[in-house]
PDB file of C-alpha atoms in Angstrom:
ATOM      1  CA  MET A   1       0.125   0.138  -0.007  1.00 52.00           C
ATOM      2  CA  ALA A   2       1.397   3.425  -1.192  1.00 59.00           C
ATOM      3  CA  ILE A   3       1.572   5.980   1.568  1.00 66.00           C
ATOM      4  CA  PRO A   4       0.023   9.284   0.665  1.00 65.00           C
ATOM      5  CA  SER A   5       2.092  12.383   0.145  1.00 68.00           C
ATOM      6  CA  PHE A   6       1.518  15.016   2.773  1.00 68.00           C
ATOM      7  CA  ASP A   7       4.501  17.496   2.738  1.00 74.00           C
ATOM      8  CA  LEU A   8       4.768  21.261   3.568  1.00 78.00           C
ATOM      9  CA  ILE A   9       2.681  22.784   0.658  1.00 81.00           C
ATOM     10  CA  ASP A  10      -0.162  20.365   1.492  1.00 78.00           C
ATOM     11  CA  ILE A  11      -0.132  21.193   5.080  1.00 79.00           C
ATOM     12  CA  ILE A  12      -0.332  24.816   4.098  1.00 82.00           C
ATOM     13  CA  ARG A  13      -3.208  24.182   1.548  1.00 83.00           C
ATOM     14  CA  THR A  14      -4.953  22.424   3.905  1.00 82.00           C
ATOM     15  CA  ILE A  15      -4.966  25.032   6.572  1.00 83.00           C
ATOM     16  CA  GLN A  16      -5.907  27.683   3.814  1.00 84.00           C
ATOM     17  CA  LYS A  17      -8.854  25.707   2.953  1.00 85.00           C
ATOM     18  CA  ARG A  18     -10.070  25.197   6.569  1.00 84.00           C
ATOM     19  CA  LYS A  19      -9.040  28.397   8.036  1.00 85.00           C
ATOM     20  CA  HIS A  20     -12.733  29.409   8.717  1.00 87.00           C
ATOM     21  CA  PHE A  21     -13.111  26.600  11.020  1.00 87.00           C
ATOM     22  CA  ILE A  22      -9.752  26.988  12.655  1.00 86.00           C
ATOM     23  CA  ILE A  23     -10.826  30.988  13.264  1.00 88.00           C
ATOM     24  CA  ILE A  24     -14.327  29.790  14.769  1.00 89.00           C
ATOM     25  CA  ILE A  25     -12.620  26.988  17.146  1.00 87.00           C
ATOM     26  CA  THR A  26     -10.070  29.904  18.064  1.00 88.00           C
ATOM     27  CA  VAL A  27     -12.672  32.590  18.693  1.00 89.00           C
ATOM     28  CA  LEU A  28     -14.669  29.989  20.620  1.00 91.00           C
ATOM     29  CA  CYS A  29     -11.632  29.100  22.876  1.00 89.00           C
ATOM     30  CA  VAL A  30     -11.211  32.978  23.625  1.00 87.00           C
ATOM     31  CA  ALA A  31     -14.852  33.318  24.685  1.00 88.00           C
ATOM     32  CA  LEU A  32     -14.801  30.076  26.731  1.00 88.00           C
ATOM     33  CA  GLY A  33     -11.383  31.967  28.427  1.00 84.00           C
ATOM     34  CA  GLY A  34     -13.354  35.254  28.770  1.00 83.00           C
ATOM     35  CA  LEU A  35     -16.348  33.162  30.342  1.00 84.00           C
ATOM     36  CA  PHE A  36     -14.129  31.474  32.711  1.00 80.00           C
ATOM     37  CA  LEU A  37     -12.723  34.585  34.135  1.00 75.00           C
ATOM     38  CA  VAL A  38     -16.367  35.749  34.389  1.00 78.00           C
ATOM     39  CA  ILE A  39     -17.491  32.811  36.199  1.00 78.00           C
ATOM     40  CA  LYS A  40     -14.277  32.153  38.611  1.00 77.00           C
ATOM     41  CA  LYS A  41     -14.466  33.467  42.173  1.00 80.00           C
ATOM     42  CA  LYS A  42     -11.434  36.452  42.299  1.00 84.00           C
ATOM     43  CA  LYS A  43      -8.794  35.728  44.569  1.00 87.00           C
ATOM     44  CA  TYR A  44      -6.465  38.129  46.372  1.00 90.00           C
ATOM     45  CA  LYS A  45      -3.056  37.611  47.586  1.00 92.00           C
ATOM     46  CA  ALA A  46      -1.928  39.721  50.397  1.00 93.00           C
ATOM     47  CA  GLU A  47       2.070  39.867  51.514  1.00 94.00           C
ATOM     48  CA  ALA A  48       3.918  40.744  54.705  1.00 94.00           C
ATOM     49  CA  ARG A  49       7.796  40.950  54.972  1.00 94.00           C
ATOM     50  CA  PHE A  50       9.772  40.612  58.066  1.00 94.00           C
ATOM     51  CA  LEU A  51      13.566  40.441  59.264  1.00 92.00           C
ATOM     52  CA  VAL A  52      14.780  38.102  62.169  1.00 90.00           C
ATOM     53  CA  ASN A  53      16.621  39.482  64.994  1.00 87.00           C
ATOM     54  CA  ASN A  54      19.416  37.736  66.752  1.00 82.00           C
ATOM     55  CA  PRO A  55      17.963  36.083  69.983  1.00 80.00           C
ATOM     56  CA  HIS A  56      21.787  36.103  71.261  1.00 76.00           C
ATOM     57  CA  TYR A  57      21.980  40.062  71.352  1.00 73.00           C
ATOM     58  CA  GLY A  58      19.201  39.958  74.115  1.00 69.00           C
ATOM     59  CA  ASP A  59      20.977  37.154  76.238  1.00 72.00           C
ATOM     60  CA  ARG A  60      22.238  37.623  79.662  1.00 73.00           C
ATOM     61  CA  ASN A  61      25.678  36.613  78.650  1.00 70.00           C
ATOM     62  CA  THR A  62      25.495  39.779  75.919  1.00 71.00           C
ATOM     63  CA  LEU A  63      23.708  42.030  78.114  1.00 70.00           C
ATOM     64  CA  PHE A  64      26.206  41.561  81.116  1.00 72.00           C
ATOM     65  CA  ARG A  65      29.566  40.532  79.781  1.00 69.00           C
ATOM     66  CA  SER A  66      32.640  41.818  82.017  1.00 62.00           C
ATOM     67  CA  PHE A  67      35.468  39.863  80.737  1.00 63.00           C
ATOM     68  CA  GLU A  68      34.864  39.543  76.973  1.00 64.00           C
ATOM     69  CA  THR A  69      34.075  41.988  74.688  1.00 61.00           C
ATOM     70  CA  ARG A  70      32.669  39.855  71.520  1.00 66.00           C
ATOM     71  CA  TYR A  71      30.742  41.046  68.357  1.00 70.00           C
ATOM     72  CA  VAL A  72      27.078  39.902  68.006  1.00 72.00           C
ATOM     73  CA  ASP A  73      25.307  40.755  64.965  1.00 72.00           C
ATOM     74  CA  PHE A  74      21.659  42.440  65.172  1.00 77.00           C
ATOM     75  CA  PHE A  75      20.085  40.428  62.608  1.00 81.00           C
ATOM     76  CA  GLY A  76      19.871  36.666  62.786  1.00 79.00           C
ATOM     77  CA  GLY A  77      21.669  34.042  60.551  1.00 82.00           C
ATOM     78  CA  ASP A  78      20.360  31.025  58.715  1.00 83.00           C
ATOM     79  CA  ASP A  79      20.216  28.826  61.840  1.00 86.00           C
ATOM     80  CA  GLU A  80      17.473  31.736  63.062  1.00 87.00           C
ATOM     81  CA  LEU A  81      15.685  31.578  59.700  1.00 90.00           C
ATOM     82  CA  ASP A  82      15.660  27.871  59.832  1.00 90.00           C
ATOM     83  CA  LYS A  83      13.796  27.830  63.569  1.00 91.00           C
ATOM     84  CA  VAL A  84      11.405  30.541  62.311  1.00 91.00           C
ATOM     85  CA  THR A  85      10.316  28.668  58.950  1.00 92.00           C
ATOM     86  CA  ALA A  86      10.003  25.562  61.265  1.00 92.00           C
ATOM     87  CA  PHE A  87       7.605  27.586  63.589  1.00 92.00           C
ATOM     88  CA  ALA A  88       5.791  28.635  60.772  1.00 92.00           C
ATOM     89  CA  ASN A  89       5.082  25.289  59.370  1.00 91.00           C
ATOM     90  CA  SER A  90       4.154  23.890  62.491  1.00 92.00           C
ATOM     91  CA  ASP A  91       0.556  23.024  63.154  1.00 91.00           C
ATOM     92  CA  THR A  92       0.562  24.728  66.694  1.00 92.00           C
ATOM     93  CA  VAL A  93       1.209  27.977  64.908  1.00 93.00           C
ATOM     94  CA  ARG A  94      -1.067  27.743  61.953  1.00 94.00           C
ATOM     95  CA  ASP A  95      -3.823  26.641  64.478  1.00 93.00           C
ATOM     96  CA  ARG A  96      -3.553  29.609  66.174  1.00 94.00           C
ATOM     97  CA  ILE A  97      -3.605  31.833  63.519  1.00 94.00           C
ATOM     98  CA  ILE A  98      -6.980  30.319  62.249  1.00 93.00           C
ATOM     99  CA  ARG A  99      -8.392  30.802  65.653  1.00 93.00           C
ATOM    100  CA  ASN A 100      -7.101  34.204  66.122  1.00 93.00           C
ATOM    101  CA  CYS A 101      -8.475  35.419  62.503  1.00 91.00           C
ATOM    102  CA  GLN A 102     -11.981  33.700  63.154  1.00 91.00           C
ATOM    103  CA  PHE A 103     -11.842  30.953  60.262  1.00 91.00           C
ATOM    104  CA  GLN A 104     -14.768  29.402  61.699  1.00 90.00           C
ATOM    105  CA  ASP A 105     -17.042  32.650  60.748  1.00 89.00           C
ATOM    106  CA  VAL A 106     -15.364  33.512  57.747  1.00 89.00           C
ATOM    107  CA  TYR A 107     -15.633  30.081  56.090  1.00 88.00           C
ATOM    108  CA  LYS A 108     -18.501  28.885  57.803  1.00 89.00           C
ATOM    109  CA  GLN A 109     -16.822  26.014  59.707  1.00 88.00           C
ATOM    110  CA  ASP A 110     -17.439  24.263  63.115  1.00 90.00           C
ATOM    111  CA  ILE A 111     -13.715  24.701  64.240  1.00 89.00           C
ATOM    112  CA  ASN A 112     -14.375  22.481  67.281  1.00 89.00           C
ATOM    113  CA  ASP A 113     -15.514  19.385  65.158  1.00 89.00           C
ATOM    114  CA  PRO A 114     -12.338  17.545  63.940  1.00 90.00           C
ATOM    115  CA  LYS A 115     -13.692  17.593  60.499  1.00 91.00           C
ATOM    116  CA  GLY A 116     -14.310  21.167  60.364  1.00 90.00           C
ATOM    117  CA  HIS A 117     -11.042  22.066  61.880  1.00 92.00           C
ATOM    118  CA  ALA A 118      -9.440  19.753  59.017  1.00 92.00           C
ATOM    119  CA  GLN A 119     -11.285  21.647  56.896  1.00 93.00           C
ATOM    120  CA  LEU A 120     -10.257  25.094  57.931  1.00 93.00           C
ATOM    121  CA  MET A 121      -6.451  23.992  58.304  1.00 93.00           C
ATOM    122  CA  ASN A 122      -6.492  22.630  54.597  1.00 93.00           C
ATOM    123  CA  ILE A 123      -8.053  26.224  53.654  1.00 92.00           C
ATOM    124  CA  PHE A 124      -5.221  27.767  55.070  1.00 93.00           C
ATOM    125  CA  ASN A 125      -2.468  25.138  53.987  1.00 92.00           C
ATOM    126  CA  LYS A 126      -3.509  26.131  50.406  1.00 92.00           C
ATOM    127  CA  GLY A 127      -3.609  29.867  50.722  1.00 91.00           C
ATOM    128  CA  PHE A 128      -0.412  30.088  52.784  1.00 93.00           C
ATOM    129  CA  ASN A 129       3.252  30.587  51.413  1.00 93.00           C
ATOM    130  CA  LEU A 130       6.062  31.230  52.960  1.00 93.00           C
ATOM    131  CA  LYS A 131       9.516  32.018  51.110  1.00 91.00           C
ATOM    132  CA  ARG A 132      13.309  33.266  52.241  1.00 89.00           C
ATOM    133  CA  SER A 133      15.211  35.841  50.184  1.00 85.00           C
ATOM    134  CA  GLU A 134      18.792  36.447  49.264  1.00 84.00           C
ATOM    135  CA  TYR A 135      18.486  39.255  51.799  1.00 84.00           C
ATOM    136  CA  LYS A 136      17.709  37.002  54.687  1.00 86.00           C
ATOM    137  CA  ASP A 137      14.569  38.615  54.943  1.00 90.00           C
ATOM    138  CA  ILE A 138      11.082  36.088  55.109  1.00 92.00           C
ATOM    139  CA  GLU A 139       7.989  36.824  52.964  1.00 94.00           C
ATOM    140  CA  VAL A 140       4.830  35.302  54.019  1.00 94.00           C
ATOM    141  CA  SER A 141       1.580  35.476  52.005  1.00 94.00           C
ATOM    142  CA  PHE A 142      -2.118  34.518  51.933  1.00 94.00           C
ATOM    143  CA  THR A 143      -4.471  34.171  49.334  1.00 92.00           C
ATOM    144  CA  ALA A 144      -8.086  34.170  49.857  1.00 90.00           C
ATOM    145  CA  TYR A 145     -11.518  35.449  48.284  1.00 89.00           C
ATOM    146  CA  ASP A 146     -11.588  38.466  49.984  1.00 89.00           C
ATOM    147  CA  PRO A 147      -8.758  41.136  50.422  1.00 91.00           C
ATOM    148  CA  GLN A 148      -9.262  42.129  53.829  1.00 92.00           C
ATOM    149  CA  THR A 149      -9.126  38.672  54.912  1.00 92.00           C
ATOM    150  CA  ALA A 150      -5.902  37.901  52.968  1.00 92.00           C
ATOM    151  CA  ALA A 151      -3.934  40.973  54.732  1.00 94.00           C
ATOM    152  CA  ASN A 152      -5.269  40.240  58.177  1.00 93.00           C
ATOM    153  CA  VAL A 153      -4.111  36.394  57.876  1.00 94.00           C
ATOM    154  CA  ALA A 154      -0.577  37.769  56.708  1.00 94.00           C
ATOM    155  CA  ASN A 155      -0.148  40.153  59.421  1.00 94.00           C
ATOM    156  CA  MET A 156      -1.605  37.758  61.984  1.00 94.00           C
ATOM    157  CA  THR A 157       1.000  35.217  60.692  1.00 94.00           C
ATOM    158  CA  VAL A 158       4.013  37.441  61.531  1.00 93.00           C
ATOM    159  CA  GLN A 159       2.472  38.241  64.804  1.00 93.00           C
ATOM    160  CA  VAL A 160       2.156  34.679  66.056  1.00 94.00           C
ATOM    161  CA  ILE A 161       5.214  33.377  64.719  1.00 93.00           C
ATOM    162  CA  GLU A 162       7.164  36.295  66.517  1.00 91.00           C
ATOM    163  CA  GLU A 163       4.977  35.435  69.842  1.00 90.00           C
ATOM    164  CA  THR A 164       6.027  31.820  69.557  1.00 90.00           C
ATOM    165  CA  TYR A 165       9.565  32.183  68.538  1.00 89.00           C
ATOM    166  CA  ARG A 166      10.209  34.567  71.616  1.00 87.00           C
ATOM    167  CA  HIS A 167       8.302  32.391  74.164  1.00 86.00           C
ATOM    168  CA  TYR A 168      10.566  29.561  72.794  1.00 86.00           C
ATOM    169  CA  TYR A 169      13.346  31.520  74.559  1.00 84.00           C
ATOM    170  CA  THR A 170      11.601  33.560  77.393  1.00 84.00           C
ATOM    171  CA  THR A 171      10.197  30.428  78.626  1.00 84.00           C
ATOM    172  CA  MET A 172      13.626  28.882  78.853  1.00 83.00           C
ATOM    173  CA  LYS A 173      15.192  31.793  80.776  1.00 83.00           C
ATOM    174  CA  LYS A 174      11.906  31.860  82.958  1.00 85.00           C
ATOM    175  CA  ASN A 175      12.719  28.201  83.974  1.00 86.00           C
ATOM    176  CA  LEU A 176      16.362  29.075  84.719  1.00 85.00           C
ATOM    177  CA  TYR A 177      14.865  32.144  86.911  1.00 85.00           C
ATOM    178  CA  ASN A 178      12.404  29.861  89.058  1.00 88.00           C
ATOM    179  CA  SER A 179      14.893  27.397  89.532  1.00 88.00           C
ATOM    180  CA  ILE A 180      17.373  29.896  90.954  1.00 87.00           C
ATOM    181  CA  TYR A 181      14.664  31.627  93.049  1.00 88.00           C
ATOM    182  CA  GLN A 182      13.793  28.161  94.342  1.00 91.00           C
ATOM    183  CA  LYS A 183      17.372  27.763  95.597  1.00 89.00           C
ATOM    184  CA  LYS A 184      17.720  30.981  96.645  1.00 89.00           C
ATOM    185  CA  GLY A 185      14.722  30.320  99.080  1.00 90.00           C
ATOM    186  CA  GLN A 186      16.509  27.148 100.413  1.00 90.00           C
ATOM    187  CA  LEU A 187      19.141  29.309 100.962  1.00 90.00           C
ATOM    188  CA  ASP A 188      17.373  31.746 102.662  1.00 89.00           C
ATOM    189  CA  SER A 189      16.180  29.166 105.132  1.00 91.00           C
ATOM    190  CA  ALA A 190      19.578  27.438 105.624  1.00 90.00           C
ATOM    191  CA  ILE A 191      21.097  30.769 106.549  1.00 89.00           C
ATOM    192  CA  ILE A 192      18.434  32.015 108.964  1.00 90.00           C
ATOM    193  CA  ALA A 193      18.682  28.644 110.746  1.00 90.00           C
ATOM    194  CA  LEU A 194      22.652  28.987 110.761  1.00 88.00           C
ATOM    195  CA  THR A 195      22.116  32.664 112.055  1.00 88.00           C
ATOM    196  CA  ASP A 196      20.247  31.315 115.203  1.00 88.00           C
ATOM    197  CA  THR A 197      22.498  28.606 116.039  1.00 88.00           C
ATOM    198  CA  LEU A 198      25.442  31.251 115.762  1.00 86.00           C
ATOM    199  CA  ALA A 199      23.651  33.654 118.141  1.00 86.00           C
ATOM    200  CA  GLU A 200      22.786  30.656 120.688  1.00 86.00           C
ATOM    201  CA  MET A 201      26.443  29.662 120.671  1.00 84.00           C
ATOM    202  CA  ARG A 202      27.785  32.869 121.035  1.00 82.00           C
ATOM    203  CA  ASP A 203      25.562  33.766 123.875  1.00 81.00           C
ATOM    204  CA  LYS A 204      26.298  30.543 125.238  1.00 80.00           C
ATOM    205  CA  TYR A 205      30.160  31.006 125.124  1.00 77.00           C
ATOM    206  CA  GLY A 206      30.332  34.942 125.174  1.00 78.00           C
ATOM    207  CA  ILE A 207      32.126  35.123 122.012  1.00 77.00           C
ATOM    208  CA  TYR A 208      31.462  37.994 120.016  1.00 74.00           C
ATOM    209  CA  SER A 209      34.178  38.461 117.877  1.00 74.00           C
ATOM    210  CA  ILE A 210      34.302  37.692 114.246  1.00 72.00           C
ATOM    211  CA  ILE A 211      36.106  34.524 113.712  1.00 71.00           C
ATOM    212  CA  SER A 212      35.393  33.149 110.267  1.00 66.00           C
ATOM    213  CA  PRO A 213      38.167  32.212 107.914  1.00 63.00           C
ATOM    214  CA  ALA A 214      36.187  32.702 105.134  1.00 59.00           C
ATOM    215  CA  ARG A 215      36.117  36.478 105.582  1.00 59.00           C
ATOM    216  CA  GLN A 216      39.092  37.850 104.182  1.00 53.00           C
ATOM    217  CA  GLY A 217      41.741  40.250 105.833  1.00 47.00           C
ATOM    218  CA  VAL A 218      39.912  39.772 109.252  1.00 48.00           C
ATOM    219  CA  MET A 219      42.090  39.264 112.394  1.00 45.00           C
ATOM    220  CA  ASN A 220      41.179  36.875 114.936  1.00 49.00           C
ATOM    221  CA  SER A 221      43.716  37.953 117.635  1.00 48.00           C
ATOM    222  CA  ASP A 222      41.180  40.168 119.602  1.00 59.00           C
ATOM    223  CA  VAL A 223      39.152  37.171 120.679  1.00 60.00           C
ATOM    224  CA  LYS A 224      39.017  37.437 124.483  1.00 59.00           C
ATOM    225  CA  GLY A 225      38.345  34.646 127.055  1.00 57.00           C
ATOM    226  CA  GLY A 226      39.567  31.505 128.247  1.00 58.00           C
ATOM    227  CA  GLY A 227      38.822  28.198 130.462  1.00 56.00           C
ATOM    228  CA  LYS A 228      38.041  24.633 129.720  1.00 66.00           C
ATOM    229  CA  GLY A 229      35.938  24.351 126.403  1.00 69.00           C
ATOM    230  CA  PHE A 230      36.923  27.631 125.477  1.00 73.00           C
ATOM    231  CA  GLY A 231      38.983  26.438 122.359  1.00 77.00           C
ATOM    232  CA  LYS A 232      36.347  24.097 121.195  1.00 81.00           C
ATOM    233  CA  ALA A 233      33.848  26.785 121.424  1.00 78.00           C
ATOM    234  CA  ILE A 234      35.879  28.978 119.147  1.00 79.00           C
ATOM    235  CA  GLU A 235      36.110  25.707 116.606  1.00 80.00           C
ATOM    236  CA  GLU A 236      32.539  25.290 116.258  1.00 82.00           C
ATOM    237  CA  ILE A 237      31.511  28.759 116.007  1.00 82.00           C
ATOM    238  CA  GLN A 238      34.367  29.011 113.299  1.00 82.00           C
ATOM    239  CA  ASN A 239      33.068  25.843 111.553  1.00 84.00           C
ATOM    240  CA  VAL A 240      29.227  26.800 111.545  1.00 85.00           C
ATOM    241  CA  GLU A 241      30.217  30.688 110.752  1.00 84.00           C
ATOM    242  CA  SER A 242      32.134  29.680 107.520  1.00 84.00           C
ATOM    243  CA  VAL A 243      29.339  27.517 106.273  1.00 87.00           C
ATOM    244  CA  LYS A 244      27.177  30.761 106.750  1.00 86.00           C
ATOM    245  CA  ASP A 245      29.490  33.166 105.230  1.00 86.00           C
ATOM    246  CA  GLN A 246      29.552  30.956 101.949  1.00 87.00           C
ATOM    247  CA  LEU A 247      25.866  30.547 101.850  1.00 88.00           C
ATOM    248  CA  VAL A 248      25.457  34.459 102.016  1.00 89.00           C
ATOM    249  CA  SER A 249      27.959  34.669  99.334  1.00 87.00           C
ATOM    250  CA  ASP A 250      26.213  32.102  97.091  1.00 88.00           C
ATOM    251  CA  ARG A 251      22.929  34.018  97.881  1.00 89.00           C
ATOM    252  CA  ALA A 252      24.479  37.278  96.663  1.00 88.00           C
ATOM    253  CA  HIS A 253      25.509  35.502  93.477  1.00 87.00           C
ATOM    254  CA  TYR A 254      21.889  33.836  92.944  1.00 87.00           C
ATOM    255  CA  ILE A 255      20.482  37.364  93.255  1.00 89.00           C
ATOM    256  CA  SER A 256      22.616  38.987  90.862  1.00 85.00           C
ATOM    257  CA  ASN A 257      21.697  36.009  88.516  1.00 84.00           C
ATOM    258  CA  LEU A 258      18.207  36.549  89.133  1.00 84.00           C
ATOM    259  CA  ASN A 259      18.239  40.179  88.175  1.00 83.00           C
ATOM    260  CA  GLU A 260      20.369  39.372  84.666  1.00 80.00           C
ATOM    261  CA  PHE A 261      17.787  36.637  84.008  1.00 81.00           C
ATOM    262  CA  ALA A 262      14.792  38.786  84.790  1.00 79.00           C
ATOM    263  CA  THR A 263      16.327  41.616  82.415  1.00 75.00           C
ATOM    264  CA  SER A 264      16.903  39.158  79.567  1.00 72.00           C
ATOM    265  CA  GLU A 265      13.447  37.463  79.683  1.00 71.00           C
ATOM    266  CA  ASN A 266      11.325  40.580  79.375  1.00 68.00           C
ATOM    267  CA  ASP A 267       8.883  40.468  76.802  1.00 68.00           C
ATOM    268  CA  ALA A 268       9.780  43.572  75.272  1.00 68.00           C
ATOM    269  CA  ILE A 269      12.640  42.374  73.258  1.00 74.00           C
ATOM    270  CA  ASP A 270      11.245  41.547  69.884  1.00 79.00           C
ATOM    271  CA  LEU A 271      12.870  39.161  67.909  1.00 83.00           C
ATOM    272  CA  LEU A 272      11.054  39.800  64.578  1.00 88.00           C
ATOM    273  CA  LYS A 273      11.117  43.145  62.629  1.00 88.00           C
ATOM    274  CA  LEU A 274       8.119  43.883  60.574  1.00 90.00           C
ATOM    275  CA  ILE A 275       9.591  45.745  57.244  1.00 91.00           C
ATOM    276  CA  THR A 276       6.216  45.302  55.192  1.00 91.00           C
ATOM    277  CA  ARG A 277       3.093  45.305  56.397  1.00 93.00           C
ATOM    278  CA  ALA A 278       0.273  43.536  54.476  1.00 91.00           C
ATOM    279  CA  LEU A 279      -2.465  45.657  53.022  1.00 92.00           C
ATOM    280  CA  PRO A 280      -5.558  44.873  51.433  1.00 90.00           C
ATOM    281  CA  PRO A 281      -4.750  44.158  47.652  1.00 88.00           C
ATOM    282  CA  THR A 282      -6.214  45.937  45.078  1.00 83.00           C
ATOM    283  CA  SER A 283      -5.894  43.512  42.051  1.00 80.00           C
ATOM    284  CA  THR A 284      -6.692  40.023  41.883  1.00 79.00           C
ATOM    285  CA  SER A 285      -4.160  37.343  42.131  1.00 73.00           C
ATOM    286  CA  GLY A 286      -3.317  34.698  39.120  1.00 72.00           C
ATOM    287  CA  PRO A 287      -2.807  35.714  35.640  1.00 71.00           C
ATOM    288  CA  SER A 288      -4.221  38.880  33.985  1.00 73.00           C
ATOM    289  CA  VAL A 289      -6.829  38.883  31.736  1.00 76.00           C
ATOM    290  CA  SER A 290      -4.880  39.520  28.464  1.00 82.00           C
ATOM    291  CA  MET A 291      -2.719  36.487  29.375  1.00 85.00           C
ATOM    292  CA  VAL A 292      -5.642  34.155  29.937  1.00 79.00           C
ATOM    293  CA  LEU A 293      -7.232  35.051  26.697  1.00 84.00           C
ATOM    294  CA  LEU A 294      -4.048  34.724  24.902  1.00 89.00           C
ATOM    295  CA  VAL A 295      -3.473  31.479  26.132  1.00 89.00           C
ATOM    296  CA  ALA A 296      -7.059  30.006  25.491  1.00 86.00           C
ATOM    297  CA  GLY A 297      -6.618  31.689  21.812  1.00 86.00           C
ATOM    298  CA  PHE A 298      -3.005  29.718  21.457  1.00 89.00           C
ATOM    299  CA  LEU A 299      -4.333  26.367  22.548  1.00 90.00           C
ATOM    300  CA  GLY A 300      -7.695  26.768  20.175  1.00 87.00           C
ATOM    301  CA  LEU A 301      -5.378  27.735  17.314  1.00 88.00           C
ATOM    302  CA  PHE A 302      -3.024  25.096  17.895  1.00 90.00           C
ATOM    303  CA  PHE A 303      -5.579  22.012  18.732  1.00 89.00           C
ATOM    304  CA  SER A 304      -7.935  23.077  15.919  1.00 87.00           C
ATOM    305  CA  THR A 305      -4.814  23.190  13.439  1.00 89.00           C
ATOM    306  CA  ILE A 306      -3.583  19.736  14.384  1.00 89.00           C
ATOM    307  CA  TYR A 307      -7.032  18.430  14.356  1.00 88.00           C
ATOM    308  CA  VAL A 308      -7.654  19.658  10.346  1.00 86.00           C
ATOM    309  CA  LEU A 309      -4.325  18.314   9.474  1.00 85.00           C
ATOM    310  CA  MET A 310      -5.068  14.873  11.210  1.00 86.00           C
ATOM    311  CA  MET A 311      -8.390  14.707   9.443  1.00 85.00           C
ATOM    312  CA  GLU A 312      -7.212  15.834   5.955  1.00 81.00           C
ATOM    313  CA  TYR A 313      -4.081  12.951   6.387  1.00 78.00           C
ATOM    314  CA  PHE A 314      -6.626  10.276   6.907  1.00 80.00           C
ATOM    315  CA  ARG A 315      -9.038  11.126   4.526  1.00 79.00           C
ATOM    316  CA  ARG A 316      -6.194  10.823   1.877  1.00 76.00           C
ATOM    317  CA  LEU A 317      -5.199   7.512   3.673  1.00 76.00           C
ATOM    318  CA  ASN A 318      -8.701   6.181   3.042  1.00 77.00           C
ATOM    319  CA  ALA A 319      -8.981   7.112  -0.376  1.00 71.00           C
ATOM    320  CA  ILE A 320      -5.981   5.220  -1.335  1.00 71.00           C
ATOM    321  CA  VAL A 321      -7.210   2.000   0.653  1.00 61.00           C
ATOM    322  CA  ARG A 322     -10.224   2.069  -1.230  1.00 58.00           C
TER     323      ARG A 322
END
């Protein structure tokens, strides 16, 4: 069976002969693209940008350094950006965002129902996007049918991420503060008990001189008295006094640490800096009208031309077979 000839000249003649059909299909595709734009619900995308501050700059070792001067960058590095990204992608943060933005009212779902909550999380995950730039800033965006909702979610995302990220550091510092505070309370009780013991011993033996070896520069030669048991009394008072002096010194050190941790755990220290606040967008998200119509027209032209050429080739092939 001979193969029908179908070269470039035949293709051009076929297209010229069926040009009206191709034009009609192309116009119909453009019309369908326009109808799609009319029917499709408009979406709006709001964006917010922020920088990550270095959490080590507000640490007590940086604020109260006394023996070493070391440069600490104000801006966070890749490690800090990775941590912020991890928080932003966590379900805990996203759940707080949808609750703070009243998703249950906006999207008419029961947030207390597991299925409704899962649906709201689905909506958030589809509309939310986070990306990092080469300038070490982070952009968060949210796409919604309402421009105000899109802006609210983007701004709330930055706020919740900042609170969660800051809470991570302040919680550890508060736990350390509470641990030292409890230990200081134990020292207070021990010092009170030792003070009472020393007072009784001094009254009993009549020794009121400072005879603690833990106190530097104190001369012990002015201790007066004598008799049987006097030497033992001095040793007992000296032993108890040395322990008390050490506890008093430790207590002062704990109080100093408490003041440092209380300063570094202050919630006024922001760890994220908002540089671009999200505003309600005025234009819709996605491809423009001209782009949609152009793509629809191109697809109509392409497929209608392929269809015409294939039908002409098969017609010639059938003619030879017959």
